[in-house]
XYZ file of C-alpha atoms in Angstrom:
519
model
C -126.324 -151.681 -37.747
C -129.887 -150.552 -37.203
C -129.543 -147.837 -34.484
C -132.483 -149.103 -32.396
C -131.241 -152.710 -32.471
C -127.663 -151.671 -31.610
C -128.963 -149.650 -28.659
C -131.118 -152.478 -27.492
C -128.587 -155.291 -27.542
C -126.780 -154.492 -24.250
C -130.109 -154.605 -22.416
C -130.637 -158.223 -23.595
C -127.592 -159.503 -21.793
C -129.497 -161.056 -18.866
C -132.455 -162.323 -20.955
C -131.728 -166.073 -20.567
C -135.088 -167.056 -22.107
C -134.294 -165.220 -25.357
C -130.816 -166.666 -25.820
C -132.065 -170.198 -25.062
C -134.380 -170.041 -28.114
C -132.496 -170.723 -31.379
C -135.251 -169.126 -33.481
C -134.862 -165.812 -31.581
C -131.114 -165.978 -31.774
C -131.302 -166.349 -35.544
C -133.929 -163.626 -35.828
C -131.621 -161.154 -34.036
C -128.756 -161.984 -36.365
C -131.135 -161.760 -39.334
C -131.827 -158.170 -38.353
C -128.128 -157.450 -37.889
C -127.023 -158.921 -41.178
C -129.717 -157.445 -43.350
C -128.787 -154.016 -42.154
C -125.260 -154.408 -43.551
C -126.139 -156.458 -46.589
C -129.199 -154.731 -48.089
C -131.308 -156.213 -50.881
C -132.218 -153.823 -53.729
C -132.445 -156.466 -56.447
C -129.644 -154.937 -58.478
C -126.084 -156.082 -59.151
C -123.649 -155.509 -56.307
C -126.219 -155.921 -53.592
C -127.060 -158.969 -51.413
C -129.844 -161.357 -50.458
C -130.161 -162.879 -47.010
C -131.410 -166.437 -47.378
C -132.809 -168.275 -44.313
C -132.499 -172.075 -44.046
C -130.568 -172.348 -47.273
C -130.132 -176.032 -48.238
C -127.030 -177.259 -50.150
C -126.052 -180.823 -51.037
C -127.872 -183.954 -52.190
C -130.807 -185.856 -50.840
C -128.364 -188.321 -49.363
C -126.333 -185.646 -47.621
C -127.673 -182.108 -47.339
C -126.568 -179.181 -45.169
C -128.647 -176.219 -44.099
C -127.263 -172.755 -43.345
C -129.390 -170.859 -40.869
C -128.623 -167.690 -42.843
C -126.582 -167.265 -46.026
C -125.647 -163.922 -47.518
C -125.614 -164.292 -51.266
C -124.034 -161.636 -53.505
C -126.083 -160.537 -56.498
C -124.127 -161.124 -59.691
C -123.460 -158.322 -62.145
C -124.811 -160.357 -65.003
C -128.124 -159.666 -66.600
C -130.485 -160.915 -65.349
C -128.927 -160.773 -61.857
C -128.636 -164.018 -60.001
C -128.153 -164.797 -56.265
C -125.691 -167.669 -56.583
C -122.467 -166.607 -54.982
C -122.317 -166.997 -51.147
C -120.307 -164.397 -49.283
C -121.143 -165.325 -45.678
C -122.561 -168.387 -43.903
C -124.198 -168.025 -40.454
C -124.885 -170.935 -38.131
C -126.798 -170.150 -34.943
C -127.507 -172.216 -31.812
C -129.305 -171.493 -28.565
C -127.306 -171.111 -25.397
C -128.863 -174.336 -24.194
C -127.612 -176.309 -27.173
C -124.956 -178.916 -26.269
C -123.068 -178.361 -29.543
C -119.386 -177.402 -29.082
C -117.781 -174.590 -30.974
C -116.011 -177.185 -33.077
C -119.408 -178.571 -34.086
C -120.754 -175.134 -34.976
C -117.683 -174.373 -37.094
C -117.838 -177.815 -38.712
C -121.462 -177.118 -39.814
C -120.251 -173.958 -41.548
C -117.486 -175.956 -43.230
C -119.858 -178.755 -44.308
C -122.376 -176.338 -45.803
C -119.600 -174.457 -47.656
C -118.267 -177.744 -49.096
C -121.679 -178.191 -50.870
C -122.248 -174.524 -51.704
C -120.394 -174.457 -55.054
C -118.070 -171.656 -54.137
C -115.428 -173.190 -56.363
C -111.903 -174.330 -55.924
C -110.743 -170.734 -55.732
C -113.699 -169.509 -53.741
C -113.758 -167.359 -50.624
C -116.294 -167.050 -47.865
C -116.787 -165.638 -44.320
C -118.505 -167.567 -41.562
C -120.155 -166.590 -38.306
C -121.129 -169.079 -35.653
C -123.329 -168.132 -32.682
C -124.293 -169.832 -29.418
C -126.790 -167.696 -27.564
C -125.280 -164.227 -27.158
C -121.729 -165.448 -28.042
C -120.243 -165.698 -31.491
C -117.035 -166.595 -33.399
C -115.929 -165.639 -36.884
C -114.040 -167.814 -39.428
C -112.903 -167.466 -43.007
C -111.915 -169.577 -45.980
C -109.740 -168.394 -48.920
C -109.082 -171.236 -51.404
C -106.737 -169.059 -53.433
C -104.365 -169.612 -50.478
C -105.312 -173.075 -49.247
C -108.312 -175.140 -48.246
C -108.064 -174.486 -44.518
C -110.494 -172.515 -42.405
C -108.957 -169.787 -40.187
C -110.278 -167.957 -37.157
C -110.839 -164.199 -37.669
C -109.925 -161.594 -35.107
C -111.797 -158.301 -35.464
C -110.011 -156.299 -32.847
C -107.759 -154.376 -35.262
C -108.172 -151.853 -38.066
C -108.838 -154.798 -40.427
C -109.587 -158.522 -39.731
C -106.615 -160.696 -39.026
C -106.382 -164.501 -39.235
C -105.013 -167.103 -36.906
C -105.512 -170.455 -35.204
C -106.784 -169.109 -31.904
C -110.580 -168.920 -31.427
C -111.849 -165.585 -30.149
C -115.295 -165.654 -28.602
C -117.241 -162.409 -28.807
C -120.406 -161.218 -26.958
C -123.182 -159.595 -28.997
C -124.513 -157.820 -25.858
C -121.148 -156.292 -24.881
C -120.800 -152.722 -25.959
C -117.158 -152.989 -27.044
C -117.858 -156.126 -29.116
C -120.939 -154.573 -30.766
C -118.686 -151.824 -32.024
C -116.115 -154.323 -33.295
C -118.827 -156.318 -35.049
C -120.175 -153.201 -36.651
C -116.778 -152.282 -37.961
C -116.220 -155.834 -39.242
C -119.498 -156.069 -41.025
C -118.944 -152.701 -42.655
C -115.585 -154.055 -43.868
C -117.175 -157.262 -45.197
C -119.853 -155.295 -47.060
C -117.086 -153.633 -48.995
C -114.937 -156.763 -49.134
C -117.438 -159.615 -49.503
C -114.768 -162.251 -50.016
C -111.818 -162.685 -47.617
C -108.203 -162.571 -48.714
C -105.907 -164.409 -46.321
C -102.277 -163.327 -46.773
C -100.051 -165.967 -48.244
C -97.325 -165.129 -45.770
C -99.521 -166.408 -42.920
C -98.019 -169.687 -41.737
C -100.312 -170.840 -38.939
C -102.824 -173.293 -40.375
C -106.236 -173.746 -38.793
C -107.534 -177.313 -39.301
C -111.224 -176.874 -39.675
C -111.279 -179.358 -42.503
C -113.602 -181.877 -44.068
C -112.242 -184.409 -41.706
C -113.382 -182.442 -38.637
C -111.550 -179.852 -36.505
C -108.274 -181.508 -35.715
C -106.316 -179.891 -32.899
C -102.978 -181.086 -34.167
C -99.623 -180.102 -32.682
C -97.031 -179.634 -35.474
C -93.371 -180.570 -35.245
C -92.683 -176.848 -35.547
C -94.096 -176.371 -32.020
C -91.419 -178.763 -30.684
C -88.455 -176.620 -29.502
C -86.091 -179.624 -29.417
C -86.653 -180.504 -33.078
C -86.317 -176.902 -34.130
C -82.877 -176.687 -32.499
C -81.744 -180.073 -33.839
C -82.758 -179.284 -37.403
C -81.492 -175.724 -37.358
C -78.058 -176.985 -36.111
C -78.111 -179.797 -38.680
C -78.631 -177.271 -41.488
C -75.485 -175.456 -40.293
C -73.414 -178.662 -40.101
C -74.714 -179.719 -43.535
C -73.365 -176.509 -45.004
C -70.060 -177.147 -43.281
C -69.928 -180.746 -44.550
C -69.674 -182.118 -41.026
C -69.848 -185.875 -40.276
C -72.558 -187.321 -38.133
C -70.115 -187.759 -35.287
C -69.088 -184.097 -35.354
C -72.797 -183.073 -35.422
C -73.711 -185.314 -32.478
C -70.724 -184.015 -30.465
C -71.842 -180.450 -31.074
C -75.325 -181.217 -29.786
C -73.808 -182.474 -26.532
C -71.449 -179.535 -26.309
C -74.297 -177.033 -26.667
C -76.377 -178.804 -24.029
C -79.388 -179.309 -26.374
C -81.794 -181.698 -24.578
C -85.239 -183.025 -25.349
C -87.517 -181.394 -22.782
C -90.639 -181.375 -24.882
C -93.507 -182.995 -22.935
C -94.589 -186.261 -24.582
C -96.534 -189.311 -23.494
C -95.175 -192.601 -24.915
C -97.447 -194.300 -27.416
C -98.372 -197.866 -26.785
C -97.338 -200.422 -29.393
C -100.950 -200.492 -30.622
C -101.121 -196.746 -30.967
C -97.780 -196.632 -32.723
C -98.725 -199.411 -35.138
C -102.097 -197.719 -35.882
C -100.772 -194.356 -36.990
C -97.773 -195.757 -38.909
C -99.505 -198.581 -40.769
C -102.611 -196.552 -41.849
C -100.590 -193.830 -43.531
C -98.795 -195.630 -46.305
C -95.352 -195.092 -47.790
C -94.602 -196.058 -51.381
C -91.061 -196.284 -52.753
C -90.445 -195.100 -56.329
C -87.056 -195.268 -58.112
C -85.563 -192.205 -59.691
C -84.464 -191.674 -63.247
C -80.729 -192.271 -62.539
C -80.416 -194.954 -59.858
C -77.257 -194.873 -57.757
C -75.765 -197.167 -55.116
C -76.565 -194.817 -52.273
C -80.248 -194.408 -53.108
C -81.358 -196.980 -50.649
C -79.590 -195.211 -47.760
C -81.192 -191.943 -48.690
C -84.562 -193.555 -48.842
C -84.164 -195.338 -45.509
C -83.145 -192.084 -43.738
C -85.973 -190.114 -45.296
C -88.551 -192.727 -44.422
C -87.250 -192.865 -40.866
C -87.659 -189.116 -40.673
C -91.302 -189.326 -41.746
C -91.939 -192.011 -39.142
C -90.247 -189.914 -36.445
C -92.291 -186.774 -37.211
C -95.484 -188.846 -37.258
C -94.665 -190.438 -33.876
C -93.572 -187.143 -32.367
C -96.870 -185.407 -33.304
C -98.884 -188.202 -31.775
C -96.788 -188.469 -28.621
C -97.111 -184.686 -28.053
C -100.902 -184.922 -28.618
C -101.066 -187.981 -26.409
C -99.494 -185.979 -23.432
C -101.833 -183.102 -23.979
C -104.997 -185.218 -24.229
C -104.336 -188.865 -23.328
C -108.144 -189.687 -23.151
C -108.455 -188.669 -26.839
C -106.259 -191.507 -27.928
C -108.063 -194.405 -26.323
C -107.921 -196.817 -29.265
C -110.158 -199.314 -27.690
C -112.836 -196.984 -29.024
C -113.320 -196.898 -32.834
C -113.911 -193.168 -32.806
C -110.565 -192.616 -31.193
C -108.888 -194.924 -33.671
C -110.255 -192.760 -36.500
C -109.220 -189.606 -34.615
C -105.627 -190.843 -34.377
C -105.533 -191.777 -38.021
C -106.882 -188.297 -38.980
C -104.477 -186.533 -36.637
C -101.505 -188.463 -38.020
C -102.436 -187.828 -41.684
C -103.265 -184.175 -41.162
C -100.374 -183.514 -38.802
C -97.622 -185.118 -40.897
C -98.774 -183.341 -44.047
C -98.983 -179.966 -42.360
C -95.630 -180.449 -40.646
C -93.946 -180.791 -43.971
C -96.000 -178.012 -45.531
C -95.556 -175.420 -42.800
C -92.948 -176.426 -40.289
C -90.193 -178.443 -41.887
C -88.297 -175.518 -43.490
C -84.776 -176.649 -42.528
C -85.180 -179.780 -44.627
C -86.513 -178.243 -47.845
C -84.603 -177.193 -50.944
C -87.754 -176.742 -53.016
C -91.425 -177.244 -52.407
C -94.609 -177.208 -54.557
C -98.145 -177.321 -53.143
C -101.408 -177.879 -54.923
C -104.959 -178.975 -54.254
C -108.066 -179.926 -56.088
C -111.590 -181.322 -55.630
C -112.543 -184.603 -57.320
C -115.995 -186.046 -57.681
C -116.342 -189.171 -59.802
C -119.001 -191.815 -60.101
C -117.847 -195.393 -60.238
C -120.241 -198.187 -61.231
C -118.167 -201.266 -62.055
C -116.184 -203.866 -60.196
C -113.057 -201.863 -61.092
C -114.116 -199.071 -58.738
C -110.930 -199.301 -56.663
C -108.551 -199.203 -59.658
C -110.596 -196.382 -61.267
C -110.482 -194.346 -58.097
C -106.760 -195.053 -57.637
C -106.030 -193.911 -61.183
C -107.907 -190.652 -60.562
C -106.241 -189.981 -57.244
C -102.721 -190.721 -58.392
C -102.920 -189.459 -61.971
C -100.370 -186.783 -61.167
C -97.705 -189.442 -60.503
C -97.566 -190.310 -64.217
C -97.205 -194.001 -63.456
C -98.054 -196.748 -65.945
C -101.340 -198.573 -65.229
C -99.480 -201.779 -64.509
C -97.726 -199.990 -61.564
C -101.038 -198.487 -60.390
C -102.448 -202.035 -60.331
C -99.628 -203.053 -58.020
C -100.826 -200.316 -55.658
C -104.216 -201.914 -55.325
C -103.182 -203.610 -52.121
C -102.569 -200.178 -50.667
C -106.111 -199.126 -51.654
C -107.480 -202.423 -50.309
C -105.683 -201.854 -47.010
C -107.252 -198.406 -46.713
C -110.705 -199.708 -47.463
C -110.388 -202.705 -45.068
C -109.047 -200.546 -42.258
C -111.753 -197.902 -42.519
C -114.512 -200.453 -43.065
C -113.568 -202.344 -39.914
C -113.686 -199.067 -37.902
C -116.938 -197.966 -39.501
C -118.736 -201.179 -38.634
C -118.301 -200.561 -34.916
C -118.166 -196.778 -34.731
C -121.227 -195.092 -33.077
C -121.074 -191.901 -35.117
C -121.795 -193.089 -38.644
C -121.430 -189.548 -40.026
C -117.777 -189.184 -39.088
C -115.362 -188.550 -41.988
C -111.750 -189.461 -42.398
C -108.506 -188.534 -44.100
C -105.671 -190.556 -45.596
C -101.989 -189.710 -46.364
C -99.944 -191.625 -48.850
C -96.288 -190.684 -49.027
C -94.424 -191.408 -52.227
C -90.620 -191.397 -52.051
C -88.258 -191.109 -54.961
C -84.460 -190.652 -54.917
C -82.844 -189.020 -57.990
C -80.393 -186.269 -59.002
C -81.652 -182.650 -59.046
C -83.647 -181.965 -62.195
C -81.327 -181.468 -65.185
C -78.172 -182.168 -63.090
C -77.500 -185.940 -63.316
C -73.908 -185.539 -61.942
C -74.934 -183.930 -58.643
C -75.624 -185.794 -55.418
C -79.011 -187.504 -55.424
C -81.752 -185.978 -53.309
C -84.833 -187.305 -51.645
C -88.060 -186.299 -53.260
C -91.493 -186.769 -51.627
C -94.929 -186.390 -53.005
C -97.382 -186.475 -50.086
C -101.027 -187.026 -51.186
C -103.464 -186.036 -48.443
C -107.009 -187.129 -49.212
C -110.010 -185.843 -47.344
C -112.989 -188.127 -47.953
C -116.025 -185.849 -48.130
C -118.465 -188.677 -47.282
C -119.031 -190.426 -44.026
C -116.686 -193.271 -43.272
C -119.443 -195.908 -43.206
C -120.677 -195.004 -46.615
C -117.558 -194.913 -48.760
C -115.857 -197.871 -47.141
C -118.902 -200.173 -47.469
C -119.569 -199.059 -51.017
C -115.971 -199.513 -52.162
C -115.788 -202.964 -50.516
C -119.068 -204.062 -52.106
C -118.188 -202.672 -55.585
C -121.554 -200.892 -55.857
C -122.266 -197.778 -57.821
C -120.767 -195.039 -55.825
C -119.797 -191.349 -56.138
C -116.390 -190.743 -54.567
C -116.162 -187.126 -53.447
C -112.723 -186.135 -52.139
C -110.532 -183.099 -51.708
C -106.924 -183.800 -52.453
C -103.884 -181.860 -51.205
C -100.548 -182.735 -52.647
C -97.126 -181.535 -51.614
C -93.843 -182.070 -53.487
C -90.854 -181.633 -51.264
C -87.105 -181.898 -52.122
C -85.283 -182.638 -48.913
C -81.736 -181.615 -48.039
C -80.096 -185.007 -47.997
C -77.212 -183.913 -45.676
C -79.684 -182.626 -43.048
C -81.672 -185.851 -43.179
C -78.501 -188.012 -42.921
C -77.143 -186.023 -39.926
C -80.389 -186.370 -37.963
C -80.917 -190.031 -38.707
C -79.650 -191.218 -35.237
C -81.911 -188.758 -33.491
C -84.891 -189.780 -35.545
C -84.438 -193.391 -34.395
C -83.799 -192.400 -30.769
C -86.864 -190.208 -30.626
C -89.156 -192.933 -32.043
C -87.888 -195.393 -29.425
C -88.361 -192.743 -26.654
C -91.838 -191.772 -27.730
C -93.308 -195.236 -28.682
C -93.111 -198.772 -27.402
C -90.854 -200.206 -30.124
C -87.304 -201.445 -30.624
C -84.675 -200.993 -33.306
C -85.367 -204.526 -34.570
C -89.066 -203.783 -34.880
C -88.376 -200.399 -36.415
C -86.134 -201.552 -39.335
C -84.044 -199.255 -41.428
C -86.917 -197.378 -43.040
C -89.155 -196.672 -40.078
C -92.349 -198.405 -39.020
C -94.711 -200.413 -41.166
C -94.376 -202.073 -44.535
C -93.134 -199.844 -47.354
C -94.696 -200.690 -50.702
C -92.009 -200.805 -53.354
C -93.490 -200.689 -56.879
C -90.191 -200.651 -58.655
C -90.286 -202.737 -61.872
C -88.065 -203.072 -64.908
C -88.043 -199.422 -65.829
C -87.460 -196.784 -63.102
C -90.243 -194.250 -62.709
C -89.629 -190.773 -61.331
C -92.235 -188.870 -59.412
C -94.318 -187.302 -62.165
C -94.512 -183.677 -63.218
C -96.346 -181.133 -61.160
C -100.083 -181.574 -61.869
C -102.385 -178.899 -63.170
C -105.297 -177.898 -60.983
C -108.759 -178.787 -62.343
C -110.478 -175.403 -62.172
């Protein structure tokens, strides 16, 4: 850092007038960043770009400062962003979530690529936070802690002070590191996802943070290996004194219906149908309903005012939380259930201009399922339900720029691949779709069949579940749903809440092969 600037920063701590002026905040950061990312015009150097606009006329985003790396090609170009800075005055009402979301929104339009990497710094007055994105790992943003020898990543926001001597030293060491490592690498072993996503920063509690479920599922895994019956397993839970002491707030019937009917389940048959397939399916679907309900009930206890579904914004928040939370629970926290797992993601942008927009979009989204078009057509009511639900919310929501997510859970029951004589297993393909446009725009356009560019980021997860563990915990899944939501066994049914779309026709269709990323 420029020595004079570094020496002057502590003396600015009490200058309220300076930090209340966004232009001056950005000017100070411009001076800091340019000292670490010099511009010489040659390959391997950088260019600091103020007010850099990305996106379309319809939806554009501006980075207060963007550090662009100069390419090694001849002639050199300034097209690859290494760092995005968003600054606010101390008087600005924007929350840290809003600042971080602006960095995420700008990056989504900055053409960093599916396998791109970028650092982000957000400032409010003299305070700042650091985030990072590494799409070679996943499409989540993570908070960066700069207190160690090298940056570390987590889901806990650390707020630093640019006028504090110790923090100035940490920032200097961090920017020196970034100058030599312009693009972050987040370790794949890191298992604590930070949900700064295109649906907004979702503070979702995962099932893995529920000590009761951890104990139940770990014990179920042991009893599955021993071949225990459900009665023996239940008796062992009582004998060990395992009780549900996780704080939850019961969902109302309306809340329960909302989160479980807007995230759709679709039942596919396997390649070798067997008499017990329906039981496996029922138990697996009940498990998904339980996890969904549990996540919402824990969140409802922590922030009951955030789930006031008389407000359209809160309805959308619940839907987003449920979709994001259920997907991430299986991806990161449901280890005792999994035999195998495959994760992938891709970005899709397609323009639809005919009255077949919904079918066309459906075919693109679900192409990886390898389903015949006739079966995709039968899923149109699922797509219509999504559009209708989101359109109704968008008509009354006050924030027309809010975005949403959607989770569709495909179940299939079939023998392990290449082993038709072995016990059938439950396979799930969970497709989590983040709509990159505002709710009011995509829902209205889809409903009206107008020309429309659908821009989504898709995360898909293939999970093979341990059928013995799922069967052993079936009773507890039902009991927890009834405890955590206003519902009854009769209302719940054998396969959990909500209608399950069954697209089985004459010829059974397995879940399709693992898709190839579009890179």
